[in-house]
CSV table of C-alpha atoms in Angstrom, one decimal:
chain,number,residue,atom,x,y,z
G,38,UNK,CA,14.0,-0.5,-13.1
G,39,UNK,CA,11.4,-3.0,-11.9
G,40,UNK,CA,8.5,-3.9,-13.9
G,41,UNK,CA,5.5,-4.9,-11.3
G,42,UNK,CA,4.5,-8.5,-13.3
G,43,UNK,CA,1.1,-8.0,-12.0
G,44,UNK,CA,1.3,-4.6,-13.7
G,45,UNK,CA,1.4,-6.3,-17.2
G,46,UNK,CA,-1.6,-8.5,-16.8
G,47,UNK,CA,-3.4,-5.6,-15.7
G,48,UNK,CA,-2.2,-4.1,-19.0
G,49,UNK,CA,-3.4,-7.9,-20.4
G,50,UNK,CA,-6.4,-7.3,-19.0
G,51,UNK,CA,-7.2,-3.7,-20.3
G,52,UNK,CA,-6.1,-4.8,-23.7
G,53,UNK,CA,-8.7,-7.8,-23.2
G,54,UNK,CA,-11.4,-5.2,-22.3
G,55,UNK,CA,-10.6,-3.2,-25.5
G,56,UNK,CA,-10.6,-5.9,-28.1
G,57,UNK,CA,-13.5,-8.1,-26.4
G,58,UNK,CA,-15.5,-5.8,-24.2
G,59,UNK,CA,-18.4,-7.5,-22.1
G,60,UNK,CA,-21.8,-6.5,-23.6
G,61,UNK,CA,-25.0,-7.2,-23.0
G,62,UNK,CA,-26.2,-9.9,-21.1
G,63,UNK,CA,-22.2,-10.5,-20.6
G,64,UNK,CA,-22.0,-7.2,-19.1
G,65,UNK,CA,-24.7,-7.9,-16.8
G,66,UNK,CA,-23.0,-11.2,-15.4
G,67,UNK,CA,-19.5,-9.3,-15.5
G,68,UNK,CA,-21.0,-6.8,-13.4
G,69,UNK,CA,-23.0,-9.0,-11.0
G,70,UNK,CA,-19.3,-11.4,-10.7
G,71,UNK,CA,-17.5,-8.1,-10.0
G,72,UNK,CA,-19.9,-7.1,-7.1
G,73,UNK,CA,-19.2,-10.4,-5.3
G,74,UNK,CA,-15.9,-10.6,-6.3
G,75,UNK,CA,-15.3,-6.6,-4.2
G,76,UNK,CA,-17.2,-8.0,-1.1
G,77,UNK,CA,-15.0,-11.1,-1.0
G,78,UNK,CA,-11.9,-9.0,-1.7
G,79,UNK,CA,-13.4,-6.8,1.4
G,80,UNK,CA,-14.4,-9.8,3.6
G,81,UNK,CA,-10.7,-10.9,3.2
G,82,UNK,CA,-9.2,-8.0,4.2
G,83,UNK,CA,-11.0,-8.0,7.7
G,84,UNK,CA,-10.5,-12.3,7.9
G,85,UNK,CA,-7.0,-11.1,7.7
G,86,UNK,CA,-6.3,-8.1,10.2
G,87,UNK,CA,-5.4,-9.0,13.5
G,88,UNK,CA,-6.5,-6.6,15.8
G,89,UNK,CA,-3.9,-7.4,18.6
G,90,UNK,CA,-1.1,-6.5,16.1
G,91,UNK,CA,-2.8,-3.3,15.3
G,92,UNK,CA,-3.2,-2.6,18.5
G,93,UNK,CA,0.1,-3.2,19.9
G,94,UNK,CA,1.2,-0.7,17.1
G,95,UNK,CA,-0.2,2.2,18.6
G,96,UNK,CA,2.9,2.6,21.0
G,97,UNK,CA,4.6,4.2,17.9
G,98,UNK,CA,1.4,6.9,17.9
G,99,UNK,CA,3.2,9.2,16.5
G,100,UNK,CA,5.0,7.6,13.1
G,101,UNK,CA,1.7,6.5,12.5
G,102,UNK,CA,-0.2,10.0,13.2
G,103,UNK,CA,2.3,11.3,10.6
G,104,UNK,CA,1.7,8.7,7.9
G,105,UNK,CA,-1.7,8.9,8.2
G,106,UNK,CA,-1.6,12.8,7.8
G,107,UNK,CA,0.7,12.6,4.4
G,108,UNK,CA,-2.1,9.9,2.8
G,109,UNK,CA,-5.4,11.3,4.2
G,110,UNK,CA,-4.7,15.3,4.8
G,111,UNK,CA,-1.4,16.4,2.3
G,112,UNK,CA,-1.9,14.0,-0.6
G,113,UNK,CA,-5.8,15.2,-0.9
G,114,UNK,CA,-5.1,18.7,-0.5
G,115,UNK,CA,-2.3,18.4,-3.4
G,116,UNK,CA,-5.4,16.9,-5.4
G,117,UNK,CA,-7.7,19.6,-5.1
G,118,UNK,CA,-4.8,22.3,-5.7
G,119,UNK,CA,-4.5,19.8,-9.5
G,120,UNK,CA,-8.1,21.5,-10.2
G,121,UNK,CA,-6.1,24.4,-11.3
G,122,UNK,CA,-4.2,22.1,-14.1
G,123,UNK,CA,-7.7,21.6,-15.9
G,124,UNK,CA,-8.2,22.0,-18.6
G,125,UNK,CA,-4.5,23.1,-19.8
G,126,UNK,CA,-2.7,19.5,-18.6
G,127,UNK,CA,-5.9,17.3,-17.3
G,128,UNK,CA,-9.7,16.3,-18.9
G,129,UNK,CA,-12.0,16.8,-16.2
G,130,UNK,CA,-12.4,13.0,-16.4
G,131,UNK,CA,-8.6,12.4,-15.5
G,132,UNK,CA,-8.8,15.0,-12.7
G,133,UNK,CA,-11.5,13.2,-11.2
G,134,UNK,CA,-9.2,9.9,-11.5
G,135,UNK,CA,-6.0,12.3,-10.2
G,136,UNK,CA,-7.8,13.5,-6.8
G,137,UNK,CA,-9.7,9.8,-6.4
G,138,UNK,CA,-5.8,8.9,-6.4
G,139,UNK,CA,-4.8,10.7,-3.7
G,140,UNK,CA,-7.6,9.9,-1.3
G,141,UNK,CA,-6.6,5.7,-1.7
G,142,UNK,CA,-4.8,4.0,1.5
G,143,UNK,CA,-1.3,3.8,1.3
G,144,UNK,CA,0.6,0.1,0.3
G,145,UNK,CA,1.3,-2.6,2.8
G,146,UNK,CA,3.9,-5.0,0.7
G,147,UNK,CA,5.8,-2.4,-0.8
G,148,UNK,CA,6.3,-0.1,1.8
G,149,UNK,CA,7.4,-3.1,3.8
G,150,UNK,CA,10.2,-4.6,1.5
G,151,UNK,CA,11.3,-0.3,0.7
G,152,UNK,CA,12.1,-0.3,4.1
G,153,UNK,CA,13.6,-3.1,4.6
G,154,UNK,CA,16.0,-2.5,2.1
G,155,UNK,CA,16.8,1.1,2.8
G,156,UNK,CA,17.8,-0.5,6.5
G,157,UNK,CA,14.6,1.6,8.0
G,158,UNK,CA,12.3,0.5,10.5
G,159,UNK,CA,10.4,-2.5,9.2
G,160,UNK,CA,8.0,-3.3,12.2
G,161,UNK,CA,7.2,0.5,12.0
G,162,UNK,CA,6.1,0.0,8.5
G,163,UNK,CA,4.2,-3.3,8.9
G,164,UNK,CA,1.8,-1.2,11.6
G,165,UNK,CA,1.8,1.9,9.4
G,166,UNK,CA,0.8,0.0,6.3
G,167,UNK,CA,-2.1,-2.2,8.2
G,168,UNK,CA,-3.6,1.0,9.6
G,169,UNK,CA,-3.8,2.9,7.0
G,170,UNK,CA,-5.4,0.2,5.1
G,171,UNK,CA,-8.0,-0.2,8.0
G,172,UNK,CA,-8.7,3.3,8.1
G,173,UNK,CA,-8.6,3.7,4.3
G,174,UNK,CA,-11.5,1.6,4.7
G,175,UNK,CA,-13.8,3.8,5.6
G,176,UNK,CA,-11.6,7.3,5.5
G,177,UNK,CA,-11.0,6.5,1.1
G,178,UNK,CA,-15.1,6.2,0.3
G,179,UNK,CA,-16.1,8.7,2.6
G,180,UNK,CA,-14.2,11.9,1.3
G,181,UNK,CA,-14.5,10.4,-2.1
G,182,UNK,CA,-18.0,10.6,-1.9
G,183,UNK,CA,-18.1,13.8,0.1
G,184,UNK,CA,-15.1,15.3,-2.5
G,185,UNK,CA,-16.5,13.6,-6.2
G,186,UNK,CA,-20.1,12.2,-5.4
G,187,UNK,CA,-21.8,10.7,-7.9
G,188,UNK,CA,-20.8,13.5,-10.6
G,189,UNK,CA,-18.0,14.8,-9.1
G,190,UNK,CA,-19.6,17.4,-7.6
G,191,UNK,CA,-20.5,16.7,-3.8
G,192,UNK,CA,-21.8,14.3,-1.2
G,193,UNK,CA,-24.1,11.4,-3.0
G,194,UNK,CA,-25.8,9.4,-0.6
G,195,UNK,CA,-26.3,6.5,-3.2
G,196,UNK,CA,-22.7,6.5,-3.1
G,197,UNK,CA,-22.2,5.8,0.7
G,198,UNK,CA,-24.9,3.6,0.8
G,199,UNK,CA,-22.9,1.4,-1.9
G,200,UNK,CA,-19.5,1.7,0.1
G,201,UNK,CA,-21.6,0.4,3.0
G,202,UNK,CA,-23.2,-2.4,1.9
G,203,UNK,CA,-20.3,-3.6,-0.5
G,204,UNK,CA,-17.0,-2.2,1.5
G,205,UNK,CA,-17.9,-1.9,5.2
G,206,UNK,CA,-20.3,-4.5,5.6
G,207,UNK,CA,-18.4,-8.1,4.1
G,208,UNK,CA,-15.4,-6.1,6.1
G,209,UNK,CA,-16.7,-6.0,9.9
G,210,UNK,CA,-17.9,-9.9,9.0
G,211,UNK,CA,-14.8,-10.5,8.1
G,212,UNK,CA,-13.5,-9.4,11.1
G,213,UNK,CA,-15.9,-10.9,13.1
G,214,UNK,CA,-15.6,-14.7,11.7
G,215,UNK,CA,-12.0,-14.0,12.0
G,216,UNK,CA,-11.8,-16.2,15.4
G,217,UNK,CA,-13.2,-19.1,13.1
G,218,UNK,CA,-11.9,-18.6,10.3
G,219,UNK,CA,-8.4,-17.3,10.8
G,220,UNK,CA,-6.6,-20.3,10.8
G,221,UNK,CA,-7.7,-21.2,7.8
G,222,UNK,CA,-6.6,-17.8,6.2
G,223,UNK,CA,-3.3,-17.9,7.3
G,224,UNK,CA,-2.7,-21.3,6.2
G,225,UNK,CA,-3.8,-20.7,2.8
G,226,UNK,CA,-2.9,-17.2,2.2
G,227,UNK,CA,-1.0,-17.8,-1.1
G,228,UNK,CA,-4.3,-19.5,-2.7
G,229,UNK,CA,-6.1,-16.5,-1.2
G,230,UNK,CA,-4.0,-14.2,-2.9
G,231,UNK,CA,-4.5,-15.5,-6.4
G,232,UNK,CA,-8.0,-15.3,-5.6
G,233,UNK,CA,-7.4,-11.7,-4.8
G,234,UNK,CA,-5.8,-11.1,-7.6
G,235,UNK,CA,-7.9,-12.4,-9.8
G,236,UNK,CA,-10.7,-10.9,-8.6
G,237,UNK,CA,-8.9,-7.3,-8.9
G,238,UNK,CA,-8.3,-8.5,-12.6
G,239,UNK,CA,-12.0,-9.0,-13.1
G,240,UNK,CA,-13.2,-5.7,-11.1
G,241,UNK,CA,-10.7,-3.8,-14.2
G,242,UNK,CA,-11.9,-5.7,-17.0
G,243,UNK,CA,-15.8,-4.9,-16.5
G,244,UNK,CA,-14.3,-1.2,-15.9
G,245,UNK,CA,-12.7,-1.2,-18.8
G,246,UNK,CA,-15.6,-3.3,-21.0
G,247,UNK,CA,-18.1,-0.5,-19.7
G,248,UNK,CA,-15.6,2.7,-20.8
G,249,UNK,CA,-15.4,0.9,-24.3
G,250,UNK,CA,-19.1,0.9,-25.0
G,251,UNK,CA,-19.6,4.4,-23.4
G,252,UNK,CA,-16.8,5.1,-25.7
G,253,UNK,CA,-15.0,7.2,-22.9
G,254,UNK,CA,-11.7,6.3,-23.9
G,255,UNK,CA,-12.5,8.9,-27.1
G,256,UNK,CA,-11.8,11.5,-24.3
G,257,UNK,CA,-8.2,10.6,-23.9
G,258,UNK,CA,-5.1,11.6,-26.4
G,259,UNK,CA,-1.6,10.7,-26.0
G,260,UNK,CA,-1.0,14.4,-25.3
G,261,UNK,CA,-3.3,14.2,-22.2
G,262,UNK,CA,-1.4,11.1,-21.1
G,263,UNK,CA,1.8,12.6,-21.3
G,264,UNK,CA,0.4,15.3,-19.0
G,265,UNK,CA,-1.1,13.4,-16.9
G,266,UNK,CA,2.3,11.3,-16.4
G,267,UNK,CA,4.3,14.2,-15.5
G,268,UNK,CA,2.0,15.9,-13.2
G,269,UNK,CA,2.1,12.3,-11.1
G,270,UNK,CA,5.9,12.4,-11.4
G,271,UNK,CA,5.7,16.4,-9.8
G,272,UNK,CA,2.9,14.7,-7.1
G,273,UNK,CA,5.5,11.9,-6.1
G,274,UNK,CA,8.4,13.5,-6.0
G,275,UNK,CA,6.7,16.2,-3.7
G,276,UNK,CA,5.6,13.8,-1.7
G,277,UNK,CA,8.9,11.9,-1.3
G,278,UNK,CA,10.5,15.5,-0.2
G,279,UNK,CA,7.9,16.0,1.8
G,280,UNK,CA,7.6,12.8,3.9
G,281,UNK,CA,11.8,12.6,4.4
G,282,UNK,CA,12.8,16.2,5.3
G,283,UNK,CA,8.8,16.4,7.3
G,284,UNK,CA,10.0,13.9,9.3
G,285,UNK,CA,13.2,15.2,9.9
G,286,UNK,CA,12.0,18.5,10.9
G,287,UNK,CA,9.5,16.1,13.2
G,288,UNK,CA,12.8,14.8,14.5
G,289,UNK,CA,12.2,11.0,13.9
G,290,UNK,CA,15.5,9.1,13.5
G,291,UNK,CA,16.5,7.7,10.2
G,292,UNK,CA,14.8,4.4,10.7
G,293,UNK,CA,11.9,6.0,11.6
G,294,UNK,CA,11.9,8.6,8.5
G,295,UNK,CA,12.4,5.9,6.2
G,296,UNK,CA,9.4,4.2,7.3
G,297,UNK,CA,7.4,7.4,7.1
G,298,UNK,CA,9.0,8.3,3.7
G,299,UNK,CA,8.1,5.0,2.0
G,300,UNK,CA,4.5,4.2,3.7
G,301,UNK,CA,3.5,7.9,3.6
G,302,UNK,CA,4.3,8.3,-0.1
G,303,UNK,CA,2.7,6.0,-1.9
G,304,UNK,CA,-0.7,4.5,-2.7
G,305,UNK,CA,-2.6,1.3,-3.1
G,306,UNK,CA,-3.5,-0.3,-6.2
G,307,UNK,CA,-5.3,-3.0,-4.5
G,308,UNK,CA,-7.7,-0.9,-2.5
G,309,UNK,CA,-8.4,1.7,-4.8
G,310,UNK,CA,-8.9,-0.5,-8.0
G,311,UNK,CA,-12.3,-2.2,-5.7
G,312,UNK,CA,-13.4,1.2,-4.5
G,313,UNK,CA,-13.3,3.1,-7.6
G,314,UNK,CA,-15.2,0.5,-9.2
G,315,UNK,CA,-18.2,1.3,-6.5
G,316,UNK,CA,-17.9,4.9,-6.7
G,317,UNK,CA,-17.1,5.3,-10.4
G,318,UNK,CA,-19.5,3.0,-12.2
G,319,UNK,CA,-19.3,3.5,-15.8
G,320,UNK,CA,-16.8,5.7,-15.3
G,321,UNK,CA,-14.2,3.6,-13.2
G,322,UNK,CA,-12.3,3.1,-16.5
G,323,UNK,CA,-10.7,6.8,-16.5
G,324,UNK,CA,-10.6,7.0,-12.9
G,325,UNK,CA,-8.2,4.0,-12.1
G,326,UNK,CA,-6.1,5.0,-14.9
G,327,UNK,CA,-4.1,7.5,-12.9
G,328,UNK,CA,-3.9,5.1,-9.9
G,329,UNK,CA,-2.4,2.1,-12.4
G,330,UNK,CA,0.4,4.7,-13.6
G,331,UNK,CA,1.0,5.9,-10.4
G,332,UNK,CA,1.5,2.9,-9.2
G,333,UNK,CA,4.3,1.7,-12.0
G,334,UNK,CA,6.0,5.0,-11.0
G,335,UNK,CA,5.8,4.5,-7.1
G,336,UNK,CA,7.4,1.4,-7.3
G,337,UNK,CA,10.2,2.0,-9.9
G,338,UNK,CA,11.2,5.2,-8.3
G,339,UNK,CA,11.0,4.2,-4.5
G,340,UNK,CA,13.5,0.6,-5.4
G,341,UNK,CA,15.8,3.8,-6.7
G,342,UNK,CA,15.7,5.4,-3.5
G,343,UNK,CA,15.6,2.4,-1.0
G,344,UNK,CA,18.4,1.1,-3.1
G,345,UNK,CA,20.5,4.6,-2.2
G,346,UNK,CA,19.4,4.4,1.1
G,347,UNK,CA,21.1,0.9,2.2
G,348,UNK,CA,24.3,2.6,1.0
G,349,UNK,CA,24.2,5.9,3.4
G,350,UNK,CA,27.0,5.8,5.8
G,351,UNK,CA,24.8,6.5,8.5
G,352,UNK,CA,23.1,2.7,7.6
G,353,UNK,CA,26.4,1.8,7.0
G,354,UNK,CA,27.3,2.9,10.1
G,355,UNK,CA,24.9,1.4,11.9
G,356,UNK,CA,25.5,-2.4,10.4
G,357,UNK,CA,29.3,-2.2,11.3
G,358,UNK,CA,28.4,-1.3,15.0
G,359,UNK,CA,25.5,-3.9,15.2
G,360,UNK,CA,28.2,-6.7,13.5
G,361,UNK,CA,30.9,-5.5,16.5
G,362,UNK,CA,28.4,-5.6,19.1
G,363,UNK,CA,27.4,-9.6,17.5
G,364,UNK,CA,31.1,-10.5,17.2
G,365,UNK,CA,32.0,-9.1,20.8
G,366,UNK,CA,29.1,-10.9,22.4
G,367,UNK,CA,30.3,-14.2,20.4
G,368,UNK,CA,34.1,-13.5,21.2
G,369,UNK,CA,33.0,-13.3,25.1
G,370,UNK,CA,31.0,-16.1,25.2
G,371,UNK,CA,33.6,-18.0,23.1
G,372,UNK,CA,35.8,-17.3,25.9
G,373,UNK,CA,34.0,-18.4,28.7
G,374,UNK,CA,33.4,-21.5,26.6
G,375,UNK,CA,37.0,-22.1,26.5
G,376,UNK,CA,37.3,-21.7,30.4
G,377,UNK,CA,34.4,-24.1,31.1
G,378,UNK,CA,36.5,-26.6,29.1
G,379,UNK,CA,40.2,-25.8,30.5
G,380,UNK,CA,38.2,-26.2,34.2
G,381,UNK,CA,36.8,-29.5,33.4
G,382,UNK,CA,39.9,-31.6,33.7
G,383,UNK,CA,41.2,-29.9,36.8
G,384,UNK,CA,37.8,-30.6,38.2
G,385,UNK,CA,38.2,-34.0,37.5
G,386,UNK,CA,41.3,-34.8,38.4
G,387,UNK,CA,40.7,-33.8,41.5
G,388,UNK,CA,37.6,-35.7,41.5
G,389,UNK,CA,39.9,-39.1,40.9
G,390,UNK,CA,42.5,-37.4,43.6
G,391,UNK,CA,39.6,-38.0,46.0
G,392,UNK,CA,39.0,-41.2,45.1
């Protein structure tokens, strides 16, 4: 099973917050550097969308339609139905943290190298990925805030006007210095992504540093853990079912349903960690938590079942005809090599005939 690296300094990170928690004047500059760091994150994002690729991928309206419905529409409606598991399984807290999970965008990276593996549709799951994380953008705060508010209990305009200035705003000037600053983006994009990274590490810490003096983490036993862990584990693997035998009943070809399987099941660490900090406040602590386990499980069960997937003889099927398609092509043009090069000397000695 794979362990996500960046998983464990998250966990270094939490640890960090719980043995050295920011206080004070600290928390004050933690919380001001976490602000800028989520606008930067935000501002990258839109540097880094291209808006021809995105729309070229809207000939494929459909696959993306039905991704879109599994992370926006069937994941938050399987949230809300989770209200009924308080208080014997979830806290109110964790619920909160449970249905904030479901309303995140879905992953770009991993849905990508899934597919790829499982032999699905790859380009299909690069657009799939992208627009979900461009929708996400506004779709994620928006029924958070219309769904949790600023108590958990309805729209909170505070909230929105947050999203707005910290989210939306860095992101449409990212996209609009994108013609400038593109280039320079691109050509430094692992840098960038350290500096992503990093930043995502600092928005958990002053999370985490604020739940440790509020002392929310009291609120949380290892029973409740264990709940919560195998009410995400029913939530995934519903979701997997869902999104492969949907699809099929949608009538998308294998490809096609592997793509949707993959992008359409799973959810985004990196966007949600930002946003929940926004929406969450003081509270972010407990509402990421679901999202980072989640996330661990996404990944280890979904290598699993790419892994499985490469080996159906349908994909197998597939990669023998592609393979005797190559070698006949090769073998034919092989062959009119070899008649270029048996005509050559005839050619030429009638050439010195002539002379």
């Amino acid at each position: 099973m794979p362990i996500d690296p960046y998983i464990l300094l998250l966990l270094g990170t939490v640890g960090l917050a719980a043995l050295l928690p920011a206080r004070g004047t600290g928390a004050d500059v933690a919380s001001g550097a976490s602000t800028a760091a989520i606008a930067f994150l935000f501002f990258l994002y839109g540097a880094r969308l291209s808006t021809r690729e995105a729309m070229d991928g809207l000939r494929h309206w459909r696959l993306h339609v039905t991704v879109l419905a599994c992370t926006f529409v069937v994941f938050p409606l399987l949230g809300l139905a989770s209200r009924g598991l308080v208080p014997v399984f979830l806290t109110d807290p964790l619920y909160q943290g449970l249905l904030f999970l479901t309303l995140v965008p879905s992953t770009i990276q991993s849905s990508i190298a899934f597919t790829s593996i499982a032999r699905g549709n790859v380009p299909a799951a690069i657009c799939a990925g992208s627009f979900s994380s461009l929708v996400g953008i506004v779709v994620t705060p928006l029924l958070a805030a219309a769904l949790l508010g600023s108590g958990g209990g309805g729209f909170s305009t505070d909230s929105v006007v947050k999203i707005v200035l910290q989210l939306l705003v860095p992101f449409v000037a990212g996209q609009v210095l994108r013609r400038w600053i593109g280039g320079f983006v691109a050509r430094h994009k692992k840098v960038l992504g350290l500096v992503d990274r990093g930043s995502i590490l600092l928005v958990v810490y002053t999370a985490f540093s604020e739940g440790m003096v509020q002392g929310v983490w009291h609120q949380v036993s290892p029973v409740r853990l264990a709940g919560l862990l195998a009410v995400e584990a029913v939530l995934l693997a519903v979701m997997l079912l869902l999104t492969w035998y949907g699809a099929k009943a949608l009538r998308f070809g294998r490809e096609d349903r592997i793509a949707i399987q993959f992008a359409g099941s799973k959810k985004s660490l990196a966007a949600g960690l930002p946003m929940a900090s926004v929406l969450f406040g003081a509270q972010a602590s407990l509402a990421v938590l679901p999202l980072m386990l989640f996330h661990q499980m996404q990944l280890m069960v979904c290598a699993v079942i790419a892994k499985r997937r490469s080996h159906d003889p349908e994909a197998v099927d597939s990669e023998q005809s592609e393979q005797s398609e190559q070698s006949g092509q090769s073998g034919q043009s092989e062959e009119a090599e070899a008649s270029e090069k048996s005509a050559a000397p005839a050619r030429t000695g009638v050439g010195t005939g002539r002379r």
